[in-house]
Short mmCIF file of C-alpha atoms and ligand atoms in Angstrom, two decimals:
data_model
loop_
_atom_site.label_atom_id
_atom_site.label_comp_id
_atom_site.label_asym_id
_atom_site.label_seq_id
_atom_site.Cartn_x
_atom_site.Cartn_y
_atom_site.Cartn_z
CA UNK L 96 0.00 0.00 0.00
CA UNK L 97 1.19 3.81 -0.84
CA UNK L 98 0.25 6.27 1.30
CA UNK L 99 -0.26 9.63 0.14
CA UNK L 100 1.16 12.34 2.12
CA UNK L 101 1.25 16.18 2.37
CA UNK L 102 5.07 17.02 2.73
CA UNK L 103 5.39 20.86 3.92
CA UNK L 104 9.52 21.26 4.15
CA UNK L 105 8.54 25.02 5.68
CA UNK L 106 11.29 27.38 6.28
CA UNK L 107 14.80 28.24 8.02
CA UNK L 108 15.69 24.58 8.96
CA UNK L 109 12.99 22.91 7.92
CA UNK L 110 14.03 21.73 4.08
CA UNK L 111 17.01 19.81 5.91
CA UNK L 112 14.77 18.24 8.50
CA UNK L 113 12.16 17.44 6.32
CA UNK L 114 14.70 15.79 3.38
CA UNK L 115 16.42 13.60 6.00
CA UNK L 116 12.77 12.47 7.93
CA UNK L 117 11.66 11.53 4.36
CA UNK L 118 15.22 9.60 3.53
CA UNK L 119 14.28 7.35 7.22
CA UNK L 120 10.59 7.25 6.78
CA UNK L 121 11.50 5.45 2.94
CA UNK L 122 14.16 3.49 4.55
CA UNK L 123 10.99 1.74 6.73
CA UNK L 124 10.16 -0.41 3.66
CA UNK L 125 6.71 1.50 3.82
CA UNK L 126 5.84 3.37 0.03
CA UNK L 127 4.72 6.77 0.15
CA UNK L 128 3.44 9.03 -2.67
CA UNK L 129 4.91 12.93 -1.19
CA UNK L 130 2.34 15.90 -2.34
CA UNK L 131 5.10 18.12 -2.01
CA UNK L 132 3.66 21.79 -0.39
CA UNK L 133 5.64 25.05 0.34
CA UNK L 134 4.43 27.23 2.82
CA UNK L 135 6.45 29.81 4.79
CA UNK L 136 8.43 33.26 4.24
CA UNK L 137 9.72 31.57 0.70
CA UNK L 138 6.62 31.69 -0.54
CA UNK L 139 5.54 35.51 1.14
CA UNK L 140 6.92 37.21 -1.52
CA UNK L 141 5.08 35.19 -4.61
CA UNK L 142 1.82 34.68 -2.96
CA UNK L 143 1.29 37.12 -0.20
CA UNK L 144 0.88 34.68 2.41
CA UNK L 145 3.13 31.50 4.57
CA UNK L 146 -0.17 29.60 4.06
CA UNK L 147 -1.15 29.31 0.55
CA UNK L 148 -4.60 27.83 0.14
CA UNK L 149 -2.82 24.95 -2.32
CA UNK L 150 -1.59 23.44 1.26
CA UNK L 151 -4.69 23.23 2.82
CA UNK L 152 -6.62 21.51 -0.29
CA UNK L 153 -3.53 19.13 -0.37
CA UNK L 154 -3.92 17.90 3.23
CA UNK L 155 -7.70 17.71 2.88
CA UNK L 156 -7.58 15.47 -0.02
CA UNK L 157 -4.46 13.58 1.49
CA UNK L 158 -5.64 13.97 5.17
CA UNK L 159 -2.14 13.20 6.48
CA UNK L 160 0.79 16.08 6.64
CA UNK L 161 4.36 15.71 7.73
CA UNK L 162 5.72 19.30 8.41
CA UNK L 163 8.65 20.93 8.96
CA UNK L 164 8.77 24.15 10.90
CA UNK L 165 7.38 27.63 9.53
CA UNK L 166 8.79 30.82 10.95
CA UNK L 167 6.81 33.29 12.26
CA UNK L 168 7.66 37.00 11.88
CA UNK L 169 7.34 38.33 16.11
CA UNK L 170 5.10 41.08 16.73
CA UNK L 171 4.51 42.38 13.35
CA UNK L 172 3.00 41.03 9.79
CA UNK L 173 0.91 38.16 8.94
CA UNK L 174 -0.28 35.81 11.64
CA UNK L 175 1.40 32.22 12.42
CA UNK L 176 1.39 29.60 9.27
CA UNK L 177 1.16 26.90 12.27
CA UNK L 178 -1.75 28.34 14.37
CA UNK L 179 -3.84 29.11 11.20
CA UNK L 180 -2.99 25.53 9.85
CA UNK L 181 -4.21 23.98 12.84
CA UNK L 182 -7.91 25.79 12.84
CA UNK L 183 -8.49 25.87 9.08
CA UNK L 184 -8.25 22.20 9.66
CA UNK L 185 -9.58 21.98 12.95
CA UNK L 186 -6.76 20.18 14.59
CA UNK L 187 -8.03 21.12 17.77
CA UNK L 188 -5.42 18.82 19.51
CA UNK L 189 -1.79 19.01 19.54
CA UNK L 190 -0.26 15.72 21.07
CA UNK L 191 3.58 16.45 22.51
CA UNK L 192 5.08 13.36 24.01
CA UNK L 193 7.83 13.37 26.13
CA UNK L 194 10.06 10.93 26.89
CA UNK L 195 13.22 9.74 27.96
CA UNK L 196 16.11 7.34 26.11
CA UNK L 197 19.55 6.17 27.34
CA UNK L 198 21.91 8.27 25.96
CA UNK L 199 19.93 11.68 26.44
CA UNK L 200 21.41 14.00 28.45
CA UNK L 201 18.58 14.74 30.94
CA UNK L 202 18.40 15.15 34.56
CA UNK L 203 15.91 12.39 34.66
CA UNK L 204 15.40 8.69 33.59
CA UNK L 205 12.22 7.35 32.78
CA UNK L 206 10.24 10.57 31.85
CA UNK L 207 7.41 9.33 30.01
CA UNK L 208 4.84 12.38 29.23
CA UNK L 209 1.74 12.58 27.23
CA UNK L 210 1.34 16.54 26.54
CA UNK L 211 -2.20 17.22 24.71
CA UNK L 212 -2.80 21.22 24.33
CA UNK L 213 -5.94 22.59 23.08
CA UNK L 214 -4.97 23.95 19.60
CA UNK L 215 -7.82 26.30 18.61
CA UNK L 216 -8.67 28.68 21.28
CA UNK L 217 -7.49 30.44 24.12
CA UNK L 218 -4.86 33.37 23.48
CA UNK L 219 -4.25 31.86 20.48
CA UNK L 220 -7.51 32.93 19.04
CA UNK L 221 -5.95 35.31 17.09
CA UNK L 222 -8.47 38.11 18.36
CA UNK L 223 -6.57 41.19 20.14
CA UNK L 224 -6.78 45.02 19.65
CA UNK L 225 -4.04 47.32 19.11
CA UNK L 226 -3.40 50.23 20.63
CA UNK L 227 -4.55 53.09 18.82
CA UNK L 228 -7.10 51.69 16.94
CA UNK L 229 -10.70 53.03 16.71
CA UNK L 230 -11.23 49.16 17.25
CA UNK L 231 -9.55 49.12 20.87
CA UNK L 232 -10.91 52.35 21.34
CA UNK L 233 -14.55 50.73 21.01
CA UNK L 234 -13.42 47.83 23.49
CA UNK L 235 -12.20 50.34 26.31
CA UNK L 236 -15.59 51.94 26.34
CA UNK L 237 -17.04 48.15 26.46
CA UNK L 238 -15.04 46.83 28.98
CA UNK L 239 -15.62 49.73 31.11
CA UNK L 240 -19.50 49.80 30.88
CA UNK L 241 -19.82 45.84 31.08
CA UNK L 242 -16.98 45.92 34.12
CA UNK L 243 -16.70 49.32 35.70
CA UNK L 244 -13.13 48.82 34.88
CA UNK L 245 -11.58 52.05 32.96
CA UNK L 246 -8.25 50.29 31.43
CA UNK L 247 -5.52 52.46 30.21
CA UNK L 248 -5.95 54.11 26.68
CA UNK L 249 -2.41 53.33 26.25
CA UNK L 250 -3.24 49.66 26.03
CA UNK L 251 -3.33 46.59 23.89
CA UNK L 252 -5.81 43.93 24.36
CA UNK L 253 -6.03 40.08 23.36
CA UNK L 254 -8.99 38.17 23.95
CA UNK L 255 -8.61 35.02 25.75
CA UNK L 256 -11.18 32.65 25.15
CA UNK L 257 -12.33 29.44 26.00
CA UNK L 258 -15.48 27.06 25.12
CA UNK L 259 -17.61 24.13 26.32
CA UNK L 260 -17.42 22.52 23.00
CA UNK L 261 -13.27 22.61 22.63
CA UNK L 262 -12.49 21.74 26.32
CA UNK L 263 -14.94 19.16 26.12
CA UNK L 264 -13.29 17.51 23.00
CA UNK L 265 -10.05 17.79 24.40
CA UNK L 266 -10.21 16.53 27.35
CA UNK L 267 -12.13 13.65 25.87
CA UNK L 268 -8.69 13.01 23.55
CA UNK L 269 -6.77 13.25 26.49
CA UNK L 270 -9.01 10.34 28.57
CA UNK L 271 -9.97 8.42 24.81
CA UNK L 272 -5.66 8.51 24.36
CA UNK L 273 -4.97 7.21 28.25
CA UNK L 274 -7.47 4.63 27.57
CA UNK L 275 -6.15 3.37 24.37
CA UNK L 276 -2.67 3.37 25.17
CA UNK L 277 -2.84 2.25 28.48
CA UNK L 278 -1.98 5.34 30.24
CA UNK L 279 -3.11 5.35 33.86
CA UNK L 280 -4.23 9.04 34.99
CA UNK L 281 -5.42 12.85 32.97
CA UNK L 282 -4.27 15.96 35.06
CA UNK L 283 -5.66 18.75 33.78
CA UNK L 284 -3.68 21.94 34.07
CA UNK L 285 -5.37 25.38 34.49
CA UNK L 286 -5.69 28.65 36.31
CA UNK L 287 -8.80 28.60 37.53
CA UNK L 288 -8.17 30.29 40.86
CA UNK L 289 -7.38 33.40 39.15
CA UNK L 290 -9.87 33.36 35.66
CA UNK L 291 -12.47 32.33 37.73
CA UNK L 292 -14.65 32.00 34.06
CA UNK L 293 -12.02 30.58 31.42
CA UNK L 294 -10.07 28.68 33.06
CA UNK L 295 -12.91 27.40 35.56
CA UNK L 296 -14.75 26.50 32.52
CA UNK L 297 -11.53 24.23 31.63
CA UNK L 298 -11.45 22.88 34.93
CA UNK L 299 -15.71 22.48 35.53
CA UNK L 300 -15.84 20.46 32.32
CA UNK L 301 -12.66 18.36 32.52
CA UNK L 302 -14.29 17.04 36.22
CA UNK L 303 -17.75 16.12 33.99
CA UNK L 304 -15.89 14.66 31.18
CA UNK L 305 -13.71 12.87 33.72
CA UNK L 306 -16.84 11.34 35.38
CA UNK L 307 -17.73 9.36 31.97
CA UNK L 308 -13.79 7.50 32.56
CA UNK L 309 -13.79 5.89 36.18
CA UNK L 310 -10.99 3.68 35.13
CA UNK L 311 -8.47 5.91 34.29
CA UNK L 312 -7.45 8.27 37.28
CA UNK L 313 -8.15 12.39 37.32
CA UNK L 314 -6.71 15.19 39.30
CA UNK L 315 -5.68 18.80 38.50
CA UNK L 316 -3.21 21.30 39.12
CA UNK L 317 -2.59 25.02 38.74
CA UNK L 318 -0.03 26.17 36.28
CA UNK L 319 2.42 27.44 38.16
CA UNK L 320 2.43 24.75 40.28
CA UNK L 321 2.28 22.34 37.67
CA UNK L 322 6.10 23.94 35.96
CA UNK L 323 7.67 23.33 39.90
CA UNK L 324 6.41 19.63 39.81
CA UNK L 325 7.67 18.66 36.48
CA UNK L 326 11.08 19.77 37.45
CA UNK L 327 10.92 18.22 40.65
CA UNK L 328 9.22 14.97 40.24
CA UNK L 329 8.46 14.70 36.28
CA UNK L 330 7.69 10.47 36.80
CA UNK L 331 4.56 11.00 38.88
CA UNK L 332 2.48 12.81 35.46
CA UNK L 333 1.34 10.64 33.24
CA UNK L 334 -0.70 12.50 30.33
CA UNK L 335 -1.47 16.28 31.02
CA UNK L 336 -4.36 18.10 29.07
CA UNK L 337 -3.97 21.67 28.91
CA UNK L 338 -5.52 25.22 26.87
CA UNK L 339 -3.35 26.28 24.08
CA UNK L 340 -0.82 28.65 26.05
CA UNK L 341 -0.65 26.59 29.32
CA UNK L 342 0.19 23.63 26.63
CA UNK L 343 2.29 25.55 24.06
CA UNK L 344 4.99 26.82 26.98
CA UNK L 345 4.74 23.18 29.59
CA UNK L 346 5.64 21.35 26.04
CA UNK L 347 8.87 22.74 25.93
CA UNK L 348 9.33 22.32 29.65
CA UNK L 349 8.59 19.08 28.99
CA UNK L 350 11.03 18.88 25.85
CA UNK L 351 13.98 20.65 28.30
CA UNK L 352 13.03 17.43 30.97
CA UNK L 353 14.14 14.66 28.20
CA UNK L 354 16.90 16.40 26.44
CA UNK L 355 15.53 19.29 24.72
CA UNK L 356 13.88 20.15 22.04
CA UNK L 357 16.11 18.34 18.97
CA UNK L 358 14.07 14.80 20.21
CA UNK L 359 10.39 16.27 21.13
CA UNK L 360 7.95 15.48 18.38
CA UNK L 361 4.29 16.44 17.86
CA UNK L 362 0.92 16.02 16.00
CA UNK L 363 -1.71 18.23 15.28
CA UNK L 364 -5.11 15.71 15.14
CA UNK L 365 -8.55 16.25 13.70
CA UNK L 366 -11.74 15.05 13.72
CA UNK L 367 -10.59 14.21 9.77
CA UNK L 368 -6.99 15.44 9.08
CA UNK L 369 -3.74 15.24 11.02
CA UNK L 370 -0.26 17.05 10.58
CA UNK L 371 2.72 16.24 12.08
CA UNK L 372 5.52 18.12 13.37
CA UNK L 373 8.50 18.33 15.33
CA UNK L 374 7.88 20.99 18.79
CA UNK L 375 10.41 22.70 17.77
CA UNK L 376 10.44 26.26 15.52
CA UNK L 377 12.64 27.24 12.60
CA UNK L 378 15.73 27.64 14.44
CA UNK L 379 16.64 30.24 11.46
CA UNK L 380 20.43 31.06 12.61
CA UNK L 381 21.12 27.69 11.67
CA UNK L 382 19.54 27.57 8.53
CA UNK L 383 21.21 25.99 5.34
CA UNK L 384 24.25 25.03 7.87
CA UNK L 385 23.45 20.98 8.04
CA UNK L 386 23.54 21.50 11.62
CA UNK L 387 20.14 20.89 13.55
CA UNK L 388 18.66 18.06 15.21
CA UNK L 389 16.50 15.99 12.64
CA UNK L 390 15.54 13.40 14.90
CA UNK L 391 12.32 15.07 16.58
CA UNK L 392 11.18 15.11 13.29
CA UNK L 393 11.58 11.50 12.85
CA UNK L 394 9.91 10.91 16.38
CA UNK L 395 7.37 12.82 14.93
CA UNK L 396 7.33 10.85 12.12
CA UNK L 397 6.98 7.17 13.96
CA UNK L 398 3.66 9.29 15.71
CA UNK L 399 2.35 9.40 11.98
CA UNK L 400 3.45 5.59 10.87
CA UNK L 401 1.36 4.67 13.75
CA UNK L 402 -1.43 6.85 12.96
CA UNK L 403 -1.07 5.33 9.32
CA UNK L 404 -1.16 2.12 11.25
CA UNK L 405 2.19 0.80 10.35
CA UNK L 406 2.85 -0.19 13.56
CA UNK L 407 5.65 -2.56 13.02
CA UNK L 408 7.55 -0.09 11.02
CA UNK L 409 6.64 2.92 13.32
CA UNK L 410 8.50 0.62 16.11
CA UNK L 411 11.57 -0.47 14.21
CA UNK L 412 11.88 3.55 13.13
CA UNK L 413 11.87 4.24 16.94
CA UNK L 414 14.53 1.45 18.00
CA UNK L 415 16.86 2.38 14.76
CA UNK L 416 16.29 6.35 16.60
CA UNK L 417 16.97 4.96 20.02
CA UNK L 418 19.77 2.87 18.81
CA UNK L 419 21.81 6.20 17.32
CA UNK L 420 21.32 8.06 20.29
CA UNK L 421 22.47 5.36 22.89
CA UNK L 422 25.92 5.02 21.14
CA UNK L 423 25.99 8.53 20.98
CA UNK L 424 28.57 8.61 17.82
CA UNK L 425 26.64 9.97 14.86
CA UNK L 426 24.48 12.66 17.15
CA UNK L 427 24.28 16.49 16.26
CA UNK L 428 25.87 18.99 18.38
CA UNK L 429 22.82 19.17 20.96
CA UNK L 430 22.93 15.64 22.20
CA UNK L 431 26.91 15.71 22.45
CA UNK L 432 28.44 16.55 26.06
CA UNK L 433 29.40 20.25 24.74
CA UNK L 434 27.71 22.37 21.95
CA UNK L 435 31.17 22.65 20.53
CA UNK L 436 31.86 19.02 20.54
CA UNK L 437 33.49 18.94 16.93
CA UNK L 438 32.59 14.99 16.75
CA UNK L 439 29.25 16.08 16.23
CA UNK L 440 27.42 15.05 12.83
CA UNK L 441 25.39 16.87 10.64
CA UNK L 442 21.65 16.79 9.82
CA UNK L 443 21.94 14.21 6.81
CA UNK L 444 24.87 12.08 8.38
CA UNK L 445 21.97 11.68 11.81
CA UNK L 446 19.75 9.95 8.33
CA UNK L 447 22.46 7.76 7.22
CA UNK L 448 22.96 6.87 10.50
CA UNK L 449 19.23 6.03 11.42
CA UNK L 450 19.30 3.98 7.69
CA UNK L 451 22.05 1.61 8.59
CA UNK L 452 20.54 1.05 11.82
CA UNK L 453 17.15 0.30 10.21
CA UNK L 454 18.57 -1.90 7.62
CA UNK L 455 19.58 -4.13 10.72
CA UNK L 456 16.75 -4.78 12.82
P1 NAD Q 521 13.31 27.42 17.75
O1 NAD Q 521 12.71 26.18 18.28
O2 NAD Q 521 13.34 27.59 16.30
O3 NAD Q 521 14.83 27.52 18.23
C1 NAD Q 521 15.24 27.81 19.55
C2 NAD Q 521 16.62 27.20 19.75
O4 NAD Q 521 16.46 25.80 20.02
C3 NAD Q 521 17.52 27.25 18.52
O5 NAD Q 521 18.23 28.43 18.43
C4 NAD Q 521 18.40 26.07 18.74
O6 NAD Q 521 19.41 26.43 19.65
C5 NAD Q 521 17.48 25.07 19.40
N1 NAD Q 521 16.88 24.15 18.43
C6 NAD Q 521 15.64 24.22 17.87
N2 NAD Q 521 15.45 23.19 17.06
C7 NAD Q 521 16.57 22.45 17.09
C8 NAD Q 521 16.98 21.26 16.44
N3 NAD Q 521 16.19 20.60 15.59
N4 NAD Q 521 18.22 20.79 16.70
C9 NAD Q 521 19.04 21.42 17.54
N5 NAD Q 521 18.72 22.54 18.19
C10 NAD Q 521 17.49 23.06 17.97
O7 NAD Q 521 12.56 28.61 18.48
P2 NAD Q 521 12.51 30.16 18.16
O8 NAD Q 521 13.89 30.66 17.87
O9 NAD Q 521 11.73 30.74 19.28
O10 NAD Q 521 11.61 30.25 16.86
C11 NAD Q 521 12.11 30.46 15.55
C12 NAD Q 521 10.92 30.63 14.63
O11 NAD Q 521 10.17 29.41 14.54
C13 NAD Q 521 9.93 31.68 15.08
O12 NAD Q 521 9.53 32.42 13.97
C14 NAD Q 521 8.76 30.89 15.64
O13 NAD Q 521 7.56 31.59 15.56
C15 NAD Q 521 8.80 29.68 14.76
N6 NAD Q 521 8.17 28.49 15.37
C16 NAD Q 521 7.52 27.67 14.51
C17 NAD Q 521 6.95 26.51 15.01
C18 NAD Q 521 6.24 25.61 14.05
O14 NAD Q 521 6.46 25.70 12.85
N7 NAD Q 521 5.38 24.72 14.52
C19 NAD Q 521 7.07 26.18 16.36
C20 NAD Q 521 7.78 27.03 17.20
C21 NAD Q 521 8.34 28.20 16.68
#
């Protein structure tokens, strides 16, 4: 069988990433027929967006995406290629595991995390107000008759917001996923002492959903909180389920608890579509060098093999991984002792590496 695929390379790093995760996803005996899509500041100029429309009709007719990163211009420009993937598609939930394999140089040993972030809401609804506008002007005078509070004219706003319908969903993937995969407990992670109506909407409606799953275990923890115990005592979570900014920022705590960021993979997951990708950004001061970490965009790729449900090759792909970065030889500069280590490989020598591996097990 040949599985069709939407293959986004993205920007910065991303082409590298992307060519070697395709040259180890081949090497897995499984056949693939690559829709090729660019997205990103490359294609800016040409079409006047990161997000051409081309890439969203290729992933709904192909319904699977491997992607590389897309940078995202801060604090000016067009809005994130990533975030407005994820909602034209309606991945509403981004699944980041975490975990730990000999040879990583972590504090910790047998970290084995389930992140899953609400992807469509929260601060990232895209909705805010800049100052000056006639816009935020309007919102001042609303806020002030609705609250009595008179906010500073001098302002921006964004609009946090959060639904019944999402947080139900996602907390339902979190429990559905535990179930499944024989995960033993959901924590959900919130602020609700503070947002008394966002996040205690979050919270009120993770305790119903968790009602309708007595055999997997519930609790939940405030955010702050949440960071201190994950650096202290990471092995007592199990799978977290979080809002989209709680999620986005305790990911990459979570990547920083296992070794960093050049192993933690993700997937973006729909009701019909899916798109996966590795946590990381761009990392554009390394772009073009052969330099960066490939191999959380192979992890990310064994996520989609088993979504594909190529199980056996999804687990050989994660041994031949495992494999390369217990000997520790043919590793890029991040997993070596030092960043200056000069036996550190490049990106495409990590793929050869991962291939010869393969080829043996
Ligand atoms: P980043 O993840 O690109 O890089 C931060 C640092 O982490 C890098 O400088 C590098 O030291 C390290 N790093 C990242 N990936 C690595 C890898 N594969 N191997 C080795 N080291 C690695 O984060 P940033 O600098 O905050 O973001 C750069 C751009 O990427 C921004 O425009 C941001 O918006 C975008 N971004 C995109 C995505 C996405 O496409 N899903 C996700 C996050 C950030």
């Amino acid at each position: 069988m040949q599985y069709a695929v939407t293959l986004i390379p993205g920007d910065g790093t991303g082409p590298e990433i992307t060519e070697a995760t395709r040259r180890v996803l081949e090497a897995t005996g499984v056949q693939f027929d690559w829709h090729v899509q660019r997205a990103g500041l490359e294609v800016f100029e040409k079409y006047g967006t990161v997000l051409p429309d081309e890439v969203i009709e290729s992933i709904k007719q192909t319904k699977v995406g491997l992607k590389g990163p897309i940078t995202t211009p801060v604090g000016r420009g067009s809005r994130s290629a990533n975030a407005a993937l994820r909602k034209k598609l309606d991945l509403y939930a981004n699944l980041r595991p975490a975990k730990t394999y000999q040879g990583l140089r972590s504090r910790y040993d047998h970290i084995d995390l389930i992140i899953v972030r609400e992807n469509t809401e929260d601060l990232y609804s895209g909705i805010e107000f800049q100052r000056g506008t006639s816009a935020q002007e309007e919102m001042l005078e609303t806020i002030a008759r609705t609250t009595g509070s008179r906010l500073d004219a001098n302002s921006a706003i964004s609009i946090k917001y959060i639904s019944v319908l999402a947080t139900r969903r996602i907390v339902k993937f979190a429990f559905e996923y535990a179930r499944t995969n024989g995960r033993r407990k959901v924590t959900a992670v919130h602020k609700a002492n503070i947002m008394k109506f966002s996040d205690g909407l979050f919270l009120s409606v993770a305790q119903e959903v968790a009602k309708e799953y007595a055999d997997i275990q519930f609790e939940d923890r405030i955010v702050d909180n949440m960071c201190m115990q994950l650096v202290q005592k990471p092995e007592i979570y199990d799978v977290l389920v979080l809002p989209n900014l709680y999620g986005d920022i305790i990911s990459d705590l979570s990547a920083g608890l296992i070794g960093g960021l050049g192993v933690a993979p993700g997937a973006n997951i729909g009701g019909q579509y899916a798109v996966f990708e590795p946590v990381h950004g761009s990392a554009p001061k390394y772009a073009g060098q052969n330099k960066v970490n490939p191999m959380a965009m192979m992890f990310s790729g064994v996520m989609m093999l088993r979504h594909l449900g190529e199980k056996d090759a999804a687990v050989r792909l994660e041994k031949a991984l495992a494999q390369v970065i217990a000997e520790g030889k043919y590793v890029t500069y991040d997993l070596k002792p030092r960043p200056d280590d000069q036996t550190a490989v490049g990106t495409s020598r990590v793929a050869d590496a991962v291939i010869e591996k393969l080829e043996k097990i």
